Tab-separated table of C-alpha atoms and ligand atoms in Angstrom:
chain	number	residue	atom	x	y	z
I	36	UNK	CA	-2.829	-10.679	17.251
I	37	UNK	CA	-0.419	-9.811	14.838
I	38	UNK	CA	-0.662	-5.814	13.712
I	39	UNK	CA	-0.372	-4.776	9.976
I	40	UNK	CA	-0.045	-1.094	8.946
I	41	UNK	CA	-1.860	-0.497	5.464
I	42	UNK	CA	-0.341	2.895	3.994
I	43	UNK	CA	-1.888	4.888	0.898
I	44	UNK	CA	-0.222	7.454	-0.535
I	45	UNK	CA	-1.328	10.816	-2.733
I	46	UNK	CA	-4.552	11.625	-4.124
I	47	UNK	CA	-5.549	7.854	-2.889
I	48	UNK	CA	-8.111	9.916	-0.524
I	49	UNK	CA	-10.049	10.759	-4.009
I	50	UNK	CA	-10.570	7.059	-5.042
I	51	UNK	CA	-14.121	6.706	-6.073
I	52	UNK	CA	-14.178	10.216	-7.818
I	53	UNK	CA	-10.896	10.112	-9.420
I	54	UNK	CA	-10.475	8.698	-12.675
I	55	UNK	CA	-12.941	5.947	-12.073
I	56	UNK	CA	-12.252	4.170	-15.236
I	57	UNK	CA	-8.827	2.998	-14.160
I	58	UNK	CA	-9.340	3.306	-10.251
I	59	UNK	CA	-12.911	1.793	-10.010
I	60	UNK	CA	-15.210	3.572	-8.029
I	61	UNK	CA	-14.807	1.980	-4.617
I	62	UNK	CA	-13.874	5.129	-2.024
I	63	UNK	CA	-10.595	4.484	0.487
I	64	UNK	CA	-13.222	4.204	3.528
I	65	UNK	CA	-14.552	1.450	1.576
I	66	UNK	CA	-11.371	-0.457	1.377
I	67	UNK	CA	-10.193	0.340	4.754
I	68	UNK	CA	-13.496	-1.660	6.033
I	69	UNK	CA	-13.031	-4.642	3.403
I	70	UNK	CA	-9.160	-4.792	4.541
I	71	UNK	CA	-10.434	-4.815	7.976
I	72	UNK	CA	-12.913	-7.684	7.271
I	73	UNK	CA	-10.476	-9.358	5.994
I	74	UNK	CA	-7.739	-8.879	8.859
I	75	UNK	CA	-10.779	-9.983	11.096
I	76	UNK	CA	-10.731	-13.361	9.319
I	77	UNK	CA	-7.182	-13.981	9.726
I	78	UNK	CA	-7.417	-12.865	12.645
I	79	UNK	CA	-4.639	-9.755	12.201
I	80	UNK	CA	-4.909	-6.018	13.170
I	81	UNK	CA	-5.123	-3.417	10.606
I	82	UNK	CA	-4.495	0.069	10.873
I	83	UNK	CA	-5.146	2.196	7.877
I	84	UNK	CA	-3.663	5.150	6.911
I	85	UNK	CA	-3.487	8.006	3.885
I	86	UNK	CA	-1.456	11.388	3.478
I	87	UNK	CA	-0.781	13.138	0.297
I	88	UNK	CA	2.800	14.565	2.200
I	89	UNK	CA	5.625	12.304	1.561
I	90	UNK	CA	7.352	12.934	4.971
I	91	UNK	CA	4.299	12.172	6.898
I	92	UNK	CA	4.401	9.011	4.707
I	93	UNK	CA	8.101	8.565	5.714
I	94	UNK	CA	8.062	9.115	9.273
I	95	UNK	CA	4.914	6.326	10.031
I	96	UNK	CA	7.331	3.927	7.824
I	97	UNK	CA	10.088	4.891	10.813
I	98	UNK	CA	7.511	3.724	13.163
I	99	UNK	CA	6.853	0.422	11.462
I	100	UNK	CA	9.678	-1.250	13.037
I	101	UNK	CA	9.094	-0.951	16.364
I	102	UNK	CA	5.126	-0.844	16.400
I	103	UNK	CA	4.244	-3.696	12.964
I	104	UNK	CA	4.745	-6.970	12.323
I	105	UNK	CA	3.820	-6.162	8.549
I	106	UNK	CA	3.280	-3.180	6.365
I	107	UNK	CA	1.573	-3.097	2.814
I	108	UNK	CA	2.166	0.093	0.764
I	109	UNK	CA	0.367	2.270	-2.253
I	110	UNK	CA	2.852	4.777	-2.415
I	111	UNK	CA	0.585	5.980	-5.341
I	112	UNK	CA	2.651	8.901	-7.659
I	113	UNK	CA	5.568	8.864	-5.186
I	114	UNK	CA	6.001	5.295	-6.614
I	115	UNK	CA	8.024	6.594	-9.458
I	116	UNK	CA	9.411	9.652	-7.983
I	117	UNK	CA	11.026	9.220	-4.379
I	118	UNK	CA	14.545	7.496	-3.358
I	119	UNK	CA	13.406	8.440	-0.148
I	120	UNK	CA	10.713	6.438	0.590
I	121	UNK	CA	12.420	3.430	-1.057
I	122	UNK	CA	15.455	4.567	1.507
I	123	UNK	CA	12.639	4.300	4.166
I	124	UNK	CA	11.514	0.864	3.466
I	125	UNK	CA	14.981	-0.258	3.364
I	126	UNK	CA	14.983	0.497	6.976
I	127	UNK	CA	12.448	-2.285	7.550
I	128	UNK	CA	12.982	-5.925	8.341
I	129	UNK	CA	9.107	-6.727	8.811
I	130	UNK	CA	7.283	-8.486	5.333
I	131	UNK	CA	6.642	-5.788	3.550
I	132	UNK	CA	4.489	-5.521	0.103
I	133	UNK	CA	3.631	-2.561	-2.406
I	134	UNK	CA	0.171	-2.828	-3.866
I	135	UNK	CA	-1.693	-1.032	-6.720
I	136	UNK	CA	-4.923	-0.559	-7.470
I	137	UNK	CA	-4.206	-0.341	-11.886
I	138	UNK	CA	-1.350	-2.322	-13.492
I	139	UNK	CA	1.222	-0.161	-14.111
I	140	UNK	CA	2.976	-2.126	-16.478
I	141	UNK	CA	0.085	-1.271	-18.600
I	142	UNK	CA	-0.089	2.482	-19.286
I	143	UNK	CA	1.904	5.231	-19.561
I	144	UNK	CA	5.722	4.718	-19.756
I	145	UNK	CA	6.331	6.811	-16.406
I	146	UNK	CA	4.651	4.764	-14.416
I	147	UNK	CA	5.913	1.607	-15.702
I	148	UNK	CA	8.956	1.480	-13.370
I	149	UNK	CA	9.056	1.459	-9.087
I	150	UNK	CA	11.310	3.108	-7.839
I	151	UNK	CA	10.100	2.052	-4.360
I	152	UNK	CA	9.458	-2.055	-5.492
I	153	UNK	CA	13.131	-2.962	-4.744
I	154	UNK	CA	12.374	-1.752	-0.835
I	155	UNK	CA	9.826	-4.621	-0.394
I	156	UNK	CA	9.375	-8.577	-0.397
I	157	UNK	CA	6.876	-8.473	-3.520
I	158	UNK	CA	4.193	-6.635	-5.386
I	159	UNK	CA	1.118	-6.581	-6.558
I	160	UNK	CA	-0.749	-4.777	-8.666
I	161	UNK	CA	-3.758	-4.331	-11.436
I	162	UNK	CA	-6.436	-6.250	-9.580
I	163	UNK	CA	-8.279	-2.874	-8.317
I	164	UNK	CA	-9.713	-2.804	-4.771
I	165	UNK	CA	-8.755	-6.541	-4.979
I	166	UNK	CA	-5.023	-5.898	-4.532
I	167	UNK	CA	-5.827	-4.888	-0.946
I	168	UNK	CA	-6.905	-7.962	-0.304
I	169	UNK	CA	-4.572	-10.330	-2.346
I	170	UNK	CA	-1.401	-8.428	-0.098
I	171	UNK	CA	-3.351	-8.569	2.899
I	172	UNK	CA	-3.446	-12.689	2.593
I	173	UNK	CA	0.063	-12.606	1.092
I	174	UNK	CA	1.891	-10.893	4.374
I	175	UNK	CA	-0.327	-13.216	6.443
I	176	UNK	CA	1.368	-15.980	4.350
I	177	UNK	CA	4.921	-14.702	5.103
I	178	UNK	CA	3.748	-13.676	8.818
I	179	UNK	CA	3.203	-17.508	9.338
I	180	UNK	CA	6.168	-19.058	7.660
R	152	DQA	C1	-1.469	3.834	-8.283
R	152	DQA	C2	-0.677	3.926	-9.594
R	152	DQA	C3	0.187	5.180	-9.613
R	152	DQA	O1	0.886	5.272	-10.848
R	152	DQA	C4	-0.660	6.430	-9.461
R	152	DQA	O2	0.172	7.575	-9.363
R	152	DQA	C5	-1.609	6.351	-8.324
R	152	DQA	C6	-2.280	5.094	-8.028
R	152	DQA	C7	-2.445	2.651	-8.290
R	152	DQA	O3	-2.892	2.262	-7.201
R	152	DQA	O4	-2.798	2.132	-9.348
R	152	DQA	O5	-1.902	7.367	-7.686
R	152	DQA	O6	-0.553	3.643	-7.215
């Protein structure tokens, strides 16, 4: 069984209370169990994970490597912030995708670059809880081919 590490970054441990008119108000432990589901059908591994510290964030993507076949990403706020997490995913040769929950492309002019987007195979984003399970299928796609 193939093993995919799902990481969420900052304030993602709020979802559900935090601004639920952009973020919806389906709580992290709910999408860890609907991302599990979902590995379950394809018949892939996930581990979950959240930290509002960047260098925790940083030194599970050091692990990835050695331990994944895939990783999907929210890097959240640290999306448009931090060379060093991009620097981190560089490091990786597994499929790896960045998600969002909102489309950034549509709100405020911060957030509409990623700083971290050019460290991965793709992105998606603006689909809500949804995008979970859109990159989940999409690293199963480049798992198989
Ligand atoms: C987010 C978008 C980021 O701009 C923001 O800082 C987040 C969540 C999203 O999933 O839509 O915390 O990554």
């Amino acid at each position: 069984m193939k093993k995919i590490i799902i990481i969420n970054g900052p304030n993602l441990n709020l979802l559900g209370n935090r601004e639920t008119d952009i973020y919806g108000s389906t709580t992290l432990d709910e999408i860890e169990q609907i991302s599990i589901n979902k590995g379950n059908e394809l018949n892939l591994k996930i581990s979950f994970f959240q930290s509002n510290s960047e260098s925790e964030i940083i030194e599970l993507i050091h692990k990835v490597q050695n331990d994944y076949d895939g990783l999907i990403i929210n890097p959240a706020a640290y999306t448009h912030t931090s060379v060093a997490l991009l620097d981190a995913l560089k490091t990786i040769s597994k499929p790896k995708i960045e998600i969002h929950l909102s489309n950034i492309y549509n709100r405020e002019e911060f957030r509409k670059s990623s700083i971290t987007s050019t460290g991965v195979d793709g992105m998606i984003c603006g689909f809500g809880s949804l995008s979970y399970i859109l990159a989940i299928e999409a690293l199963n796609g480049l798992l198989v081919n």
